[in-house]
């Protein structure tokens, strides 16, 4: 380890290398539950591309694993340390290098916080859509690593659709530029997209060219209360079938609504079985909400409440954004799942999840990016109760099995990390796994980039 | 060759195998100029996935190259035969398997013609945006192979953004499923996107899950005449900077306008230097066009003519769609380039192209997807004049060099094929090429899939 530290020091300023065990331990985890983490051998905070290249050259020479990190808000253990690794935290490479309103691009370093970029482009009348729940703290590099989603995806898509080009430091320290600054481009294989969602297992992103959009009008939100999750899901289907393009279409189940009320006393209707939130950022959102309100009523909504203004809309969104935090107060521990199904199967997914909760004798609250069919069942349990912890883990697996059965995926936006490694093979099948491993070997022949993650 | 034919026949119905030299020769080329083609050893028209698997197993056993083809409307030689190859035409796998208006997906075989799919989804109130100029004849499989664009991209993006999942027959005949039917999904590396634009060099696409959108309102078009290409480009920049999202933003230069008038007698203003076409498919397109008209006037437009209705709009679009055909009548031969630059550099690209035309003593007409910065300089020349043919080729290269200089790409939507192989390395650099070749080896270790293309 002394050799490793000496070699690292040779190409880094003193403040970039941390070897204090307590400090290193505090960087060993992301926010995933029950994903074990190892003990790092070094913690590096590079500020330049050259420093990242130096770290990777040393890692290659000494065959030391490297675990890249953003803000560690991930939920799958993808940023957890492995024993003896170099933790490579990119949070200090946090400069916005360029924002161009004509080309509608931003060029950023990986450590830029999502909210910082969002506000910077907003000031210029532009919009960077991807908005994971952790957007106030998570970094663009982390968003790229996990191909993050958020509330806006039903209209604006996920992070992947906003990454035009990347600079990536490869496992051996060489610098690779992928993609483009242009609106279109098809020169060779799409390596840019390959890195998005690769969870740091193919290279270290050190610069990104991001696509921006014009800032849309402020969105207006409607809330609709339903007597069953199935009725709310039927409303989702009829909204999408009617050709609407909401900027947000979210669902909270009864458990979630109650938890939010308890946490924040927001006066949500906690006797209903499901609450649907729908928003439009169109030129005439009130008209669109009126049309959607009628569809909700036709699907059996007990009450439909359109927000009158931005303030009311914000309040409803705040309830949704608090959902995960609120569910964490139900029991001492939670496991957050991330199963995405075709939206035609959303009702089956919710009913099936309720049946799983009953079978395992657990509380499972569900909030969902309903317009995308992306559910977040949150298993609430007491981790000090061994039997309950076992049932929690089994129910978590049962939820993924159900998702696959319904034609869905085990992860809509959180990634695989260590949490879902065993399940990835079930989703991809043996040929898929073989091809994915082949790509991994091409970029990381020594297997030093975030080993033990994804596969 | 007899052995090859016998082996192929063993797993194919009689009508699926063509060995007549004249028929095979008629399938040796796509629509690229000056890309040499070889002589195929066999021509196969599979109708099922199993038949494609059989062909690939035979090809692997006998180490015979396979050249997959759609409608052969490509412009880079990507579908050209190589000597002794099996030409694998997917045009008879032409079934639309499913269209789901709630999940907003279509599931299709690769031989479905773009226009057939577009019309089928239109009947259900849905929209499949990618609209290459050849949309009446080109196939979805070909569109996926080249990651095709079109006129709609400035608002709706390219083919890649509409491909959610694929079934692919690998070089050895195994079947790989990639991606998903869901709106979101991040399980493992994005293999789907890797196949899009890979020009048949990684596998044979036999099924695709495509994303659809709700059908937008009919678009309304405006034409604006400018005294210089630079002024038209300035208008493009101010339209985009102002936050507009046109559904189309096209430019035709003087040479193109005159050629179209001559071909179709359309009464375009053939004394102007540049014509800009802008369209909106928003709820109030006339209002958006009025705003854009003012920006055009401010940028120096001599005249701004908004279409009054759908018929006038169609007429203007027809002129644009005829551009390439019209330029082909200027001289006996043409070479169509496809350089895409940041839109802030569009004026420099057009002025530079004019300077190249002058330097080489050639006529070069330019039409452009101006909103994307994607130019199609069309070099018009007499191929029977050796010196002029040489100058044509040199000017074509000079245009790509200019595009790279301006921060652009050598191909925005037509692909690399054989036409731009030498230029791909210049754009990607040695590290990029090495990584791309590594991916190629992972999927096609024997190098039998469309060899000699892309790289």
mmCIF file of C-alpha atoms in Angstrom, chain A residues 131-311:
data_model
loop_
_atom_site.group_PDB
_atom_site.id
_atom_site.type_symbol
_atom_site.label_atom_id
_atom_site.label_comp_id
_atom_site.label_asym_id
_atom_site.label_seq_id
_atom_site.Cartn_x
_atom_site.Cartn_y
_atom_site.Cartn_z
ATOM 1 C CA UNK A 131 -34.056 15.340 -12.789
ATOM 2 C CA UNK A 132 -33.389 12.363 -10.524
ATOM 3 C CA UNK A 133 -34.808 12.735 -7.012
ATOM 4 C CA UNK A 134 -31.293 13.484 -5.792
ATOM 5 C CA UNK A 135 -30.864 16.327 -8.299
ATOM 6 C CA UNK A 136 -29.887 18.867 -5.634
ATOM 7 C CA UNK A 137 -26.761 16.864 -4.778
ATOM 8 C CA UNK A 138 -26.049 14.234 -7.440
ATOM 9 C CA UNK A 139 -23.454 14.890 -10.127
ATOM 10 C CA UNK A 140 -23.684 14.789 -13.899
ATOM 11 C CA UNK A 141 -20.922 12.170 -13.933
ATOM 12 C CA UNK A 142 -22.953 9.980 -11.614
ATOM 13 C CA UNK A 143 -26.070 10.581 -13.711
ATOM 14 C CA UNK A 144 -24.134 9.438 -16.785
ATOM 15 C CA UNK A 145 -22.768 6.410 -14.956
ATOM 16 C CA UNK A 146 -26.211 5.197 -13.997
ATOM 17 C CA UNK A 147 -28.173 6.636 -16.945
ATOM 18 C CA UNK A 148 -30.414 8.410 -14.436
ATOM 19 C CA UNK A 149 -34.041 9.204 -14.982
ATOM 20 C CA UNK A 150 -36.381 11.327 -12.905
ATOM 21 C CA UNK A 151 -39.835 12.822 -12.987
ATOM 22 C CA UNK A 152 -39.527 14.465 -16.401
ATOM 23 C CA UNK A 153 -38.776 11.320 -18.411
ATOM 24 C CA UNK A 154 -42.316 10.675 -19.574
ATOM 25 C CA UNK A 155 -41.955 13.723 -21.811
ATOM 26 C CA UNK A 156 -38.223 14.411 -21.977
ATOM 27 C CA UNK A 157 -36.534 11.023 -21.735
ATOM 28 C CA UNK A 158 -33.538 9.979 -19.644
ATOM 29 C CA UNK A 159 -29.935 11.139 -19.234
ATOM 30 C CA UNK A 160 -28.776 8.990 -22.141
ATOM 31 C CA UNK A 161 -30.729 11.129 -24.566
ATOM 32 C CA UNK A 162 -28.849 14.248 -23.480
ATOM 33 C CA UNK A 163 -25.275 12.987 -23.754
ATOM 34 C CA UNK A 164 -23.809 13.880 -27.152
ATOM 35 C CA UNK A 165 -20.141 13.275 -26.555
ATOM 36 C CA UNK A 166 -17.695 12.262 -23.838
ATOM 37 C CA UNK A 167 -14.060 12.431 -22.933
ATOM 38 C CA UNK A 168 -13.184 9.219 -21.142
ATOM 39 C CA UNK A 169 -9.959 8.118 -19.470
ATOM 40 C CA UNK A 170 -9.530 4.444 -20.268
ATOM 41 C CA UNK A 171 -8.302 1.768 -17.882
ATOM 42 C CA UNK A 172 -4.716 2.199 -19.112
ATOM 43 C CA UNK A 173 -4.800 5.997 -18.783
ATOM 44 C CA UNK A 174 -5.292 6.864 -22.436
ATOM 45 C CA UNK A 175 -7.849 9.505 -23.330
ATOM 46 C CA UNK A 176 -10.754 8.597 -25.621
ATOM 47 C CA UNK A 177 -13.084 11.164 -27.156
ATOM 48 C CA UNK A 178 -16.463 9.882 -28.257
ATOM 49 C CA UNK A 179 -19.414 11.407 -30.034
ATOM 50 C CA UNK A 180 -19.786 14.973 -31.097
ATOM 51 C CA UNK A 181 -20.847 18.553 -30.457
ATOM 52 C CA UNK A 182 -23.278 18.451 -33.363
ATOM 53 C CA UNK A 183 -26.998 17.731 -33.357
ATOM 54 C CA UNK A 184 -26.477 14.593 -35.437
ATOM 55 C CA UNK A 185 -23.610 12.235 -36.164
ATOM 56 C CA UNK A 186 -23.214 8.570 -37.159
ATOM 57 C CA UNK A 187 -19.459 8.119 -37.594
ATOM 58 C CA UNK A 188 -18.706 4.631 -36.297
ATOM 59 C CA UNK A 189 -20.261 2.745 -33.408
ATOM 60 C CA UNK A 190 -22.023 4.790 -30.750
ATOM 61 C CA UNK A 191 -19.420 4.561 -27.978
ATOM 62 C CA UNK A 192 -20.965 7.520 -26.170
ATOM 63 C CA UNK A 193 -24.114 5.602 -25.446
ATOM 64 C CA UNK A 194 -22.093 2.573 -24.397
ATOM 65 C CA UNK A 195 -20.516 4.547 -21.549
ATOM 66 C CA UNK A 196 -23.851 5.965 -20.397
ATOM 67 C CA UNK A 197 -25.154 3.555 -17.783
ATOM 68 C CA UNK A 198 -21.947 1.527 -17.667
ATOM 69 C CA UNK A 199 -21.528 2.333 -13.946
ATOM 70 C CA UNK A 200 -17.855 3.182 -14.200
ATOM 71 C CA UNK A 201 -16.962 -0.257 -15.497
ATOM 72 C CA UNK A 202 -15.627 0.824 -18.919
ATOM 73 C CA UNK A 203 -13.772 4.077 -18.265
ATOM 74 C CA UNK A 204 -13.726 7.322 -16.299
ATOM 75 C CA UNK A 205 -15.861 10.117 -17.780
ATOM 76 C CA UNK A 206 -13.903 13.367 -17.442
ATOM 77 C CA UNK A 207 -15.909 15.655 -19.725
ATOM 78 C CA UNK A 208 -19.376 15.571 -21.265
ATOM 79 C CA UNK A 209 -21.102 17.449 -24.059
ATOM 80 C CA UNK A 210 -24.768 17.641 -23.098
ATOM 81 C CA UNK A 211 -27.766 18.546 -25.210
ATOM 82 C CA UNK A 212 -30.052 21.278 -23.885
ATOM 83 C CA UNK A 213 -33.578 22.280 -24.783
ATOM 84 C CA UNK A 214 -35.360 25.584 -24.735
ATOM 85 C CA UNK A 215 -36.881 26.233 -21.308
ATOM 86 C CA UNK A 216 -40.540 25.162 -21.429
ATOM 87 C CA UNK A 217 -43.333 27.114 -19.742
ATOM 88 C CA UNK A 218 -43.754 26.435 -16.013
ATOM 89 C CA UNK A 219 -45.741 23.244 -15.517
ATOM 90 C CA UNK A 220 -49.175 23.059 -13.922
ATOM 91 C CA UNK A 221 -50.092 19.972 -11.875
ATOM 92 C CA UNK A 222 -53.328 18.081 -11.337
ATOM 93 C CA UNK A 223 -54.016 15.559 -8.576
ATOM 94 C CA UNK A 224 -56.589 12.775 -8.958
ATOM 95 C CA UNK A 225 -57.707 10.392 -6.214
ATOM 96 C CA UNK A 226 -58.664 6.815 -6.983
ATOM 97 C CA UNK A 227 -60.343 4.018 -5.058
ATOM 98 C CA UNK A 228 -57.895 1.432 -6.387
ATOM 99 C CA UNK A 229 -54.427 1.303 -7.899
ATOM 100 C CA UNK A 230 -55.933 -0.464 -10.922
ATOM 101 C CA UNK A 231 -58.261 2.472 -11.603
ATOM 102 C CA UNK A 232 -55.342 4.920 -11.412
ATOM 103 C CA UNK A 233 -53.398 2.749 -13.843
ATOM 104 C CA UNK A 234 -56.378 2.628 -16.193
ATOM 105 C CA UNK A 235 -56.339 6.433 -16.150
ATOM 106 C CA UNK A 236 -52.627 6.416 -17.017
ATOM 107 C CA UNK A 237 -53.325 4.175 -20.001
ATOM 108 C CA UNK A 238 -56.210 6.286 -21.260
ATOM 109 C CA UNK A 239 -54.168 9.502 -20.893
ATOM 110 C CA UNK A 240 -51.361 8.048 -23.000
ATOM 111 C CA UNK A 241 -53.711 6.391 -25.486
ATOM 112 C CA UNK A 242 -55.472 9.730 -26.026
ATOM 113 C CA UNK A 243 -52.177 11.156 -27.269
ATOM 114 C CA UNK A 244 -51.350 13.442 -24.366
ATOM 115 C CA UNK A 245 -47.744 14.261 -23.568
ATOM 116 C CA UNK A 246 -47.675 15.198 -19.891
ATOM 117 C CA UNK A 247 -44.441 16.583 -18.489
ATOM 118 C CA UNK A 248 -44.965 14.375 -15.435
ATOM 119 C CA UNK A 249 -47.300 11.484 -14.621
ATOM 120 C CA UNK A 250 -46.682 10.083 -11.156
ATOM 121 C CA UNK A 251 -48.483 7.691 -8.887
ATOM 122 C CA UNK A 252 -48.384 7.356 -5.093
ATOM 123 C CA UNK A 253 -50.076 4.475 -3.327
ATOM 124 C CA UNK A 254 -51.924 4.625 -0.019
ATOM 125 C CA UNK A 255 -48.888 3.629 2.057
ATOM 126 C CA UNK A 256 -46.814 6.358 0.450
ATOM 127 C CA UNK A 257 -49.498 9.029 0.850
ATOM 128 C CA UNK A 258 -49.879 8.231 4.542
ATOM 129 C CA UNK A 259 -46.154 8.253 5.110
ATOM 130 C CA UNK A 260 -45.825 11.661 3.415
ATOM 131 C CA UNK A 261 -48.691 13.090 5.450
ATOM 132 C CA UNK A 262 -47.133 11.803 8.635
ATOM 133 C CA UNK A 263 -43.737 13.251 7.781
ATOM 134 C CA UNK A 264 -44.778 16.618 6.433
ATOM 135 C CA UNK A 265 -48.436 17.034 7.385
ATOM 136 C CA UNK A 266 -49.332 17.999 3.837
ATOM 137 C CA UNK A 267 -53.032 17.234 3.981
ATOM 138 C CA UNK A 268 -52.991 14.686 1.199
ATOM 139 C CA UNK A 269 -56.202 12.619 0.967
ATOM 140 C CA UNK A 270 -54.952 9.674 3.007
ATOM 141 C CA UNK A 271 -58.082 7.578 2.701
ATOM 142 C CA UNK A 272 -57.621 7.059 -1.052
ATOM 143 C CA UNK A 273 -55.909 4.025 -2.499
ATOM 144 C CA UNK A 274 -53.894 5.824 -5.154
ATOM 145 C CA UNK A 275 -53.071 9.405 -6.047
ATOM 146 C CA UNK A 276 -52.150 10.354 -9.577
ATOM 147 C CA UNK A 277 -50.190 13.535 -10.304
ATOM 148 C CA UNK A 278 -50.211 14.774 -13.873
ATOM 149 C CA UNK A 279 -48.563 17.935 -15.210
ATOM 150 C CA UNK A 280 -48.259 19.821 -18.475
ATOM 151 C CA UNK A 281 -45.716 22.451 -19.475
ATOM 152 C CA UNK A 282 -47.545 23.223 -22.725
ATOM 153 C CA UNK A 283 -48.683 26.690 -23.867
ATOM 154 C CA UNK A 284 -52.139 26.039 -22.346
ATOM 155 C CA UNK A 285 -51.633 23.608 -19.457
ATOM 156 C CA UNK A 286 -55.033 24.318 -17.892
ATOM 157 C CA UNK A 287 -56.786 23.075 -21.031
ATOM 158 C CA UNK A 288 -54.640 19.944 -21.126
ATOM 159 C CA UNK A 289 -55.277 19.304 -17.432
ATOM 160 C CA UNK A 290 -59.022 19.701 -17.986
ATOM 161 C CA UNK A 291 -58.909 17.005 -20.685
ATOM 162 C CA UNK A 292 -56.867 14.724 -18.449
ATOM 163 C CA UNK A 293 -59.220 15.425 -15.538
ATOM 164 C CA UNK A 294 -62.108 14.103 -17.612
ATOM 165 C CA UNK A 295 -60.172 10.956 -18.460
ATOM 166 C CA UNK A 296 -59.420 10.447 -14.758
ATOM 167 C CA UNK A 297 -63.080 10.859 -13.878
ATOM 168 C CA UNK A 298 -64.043 8.399 -16.597
ATOM 169 C CA UNK A 299 -61.547 5.934 -15.126
ATOM 170 C CA UNK A 300 -63.251 6.269 -11.742
ATOM 171 C CA UNK A 301 -61.399 9.073 -9.948
ATOM 172 C CA UNK A 302 -63.203 10.067 -6.756
ATOM 173 C CA UNK A 303 -61.854 13.587 -6.984
ATOM 174 C CA UNK A 304 -59.818 15.628 -9.448
ATOM 175 C CA UNK A 305 -57.984 18.706 -8.190
ATOM 176 C CA UNK A 306 -56.132 20.852 -10.688
ATOM 177 C CA UNK A 307 -53.605 23.232 -9.143
ATOM 178 C CA UNK A 308 -54.569 26.835 -9.711
ATOM 179 C CA UNK A 309 -51.044 28.148 -9.917
ATOM 180 C CA UNK A 310 -47.354 27.412 -9.663
ATOM 181 C CA UNK A 311 -47.374 27.456 -5.863
#
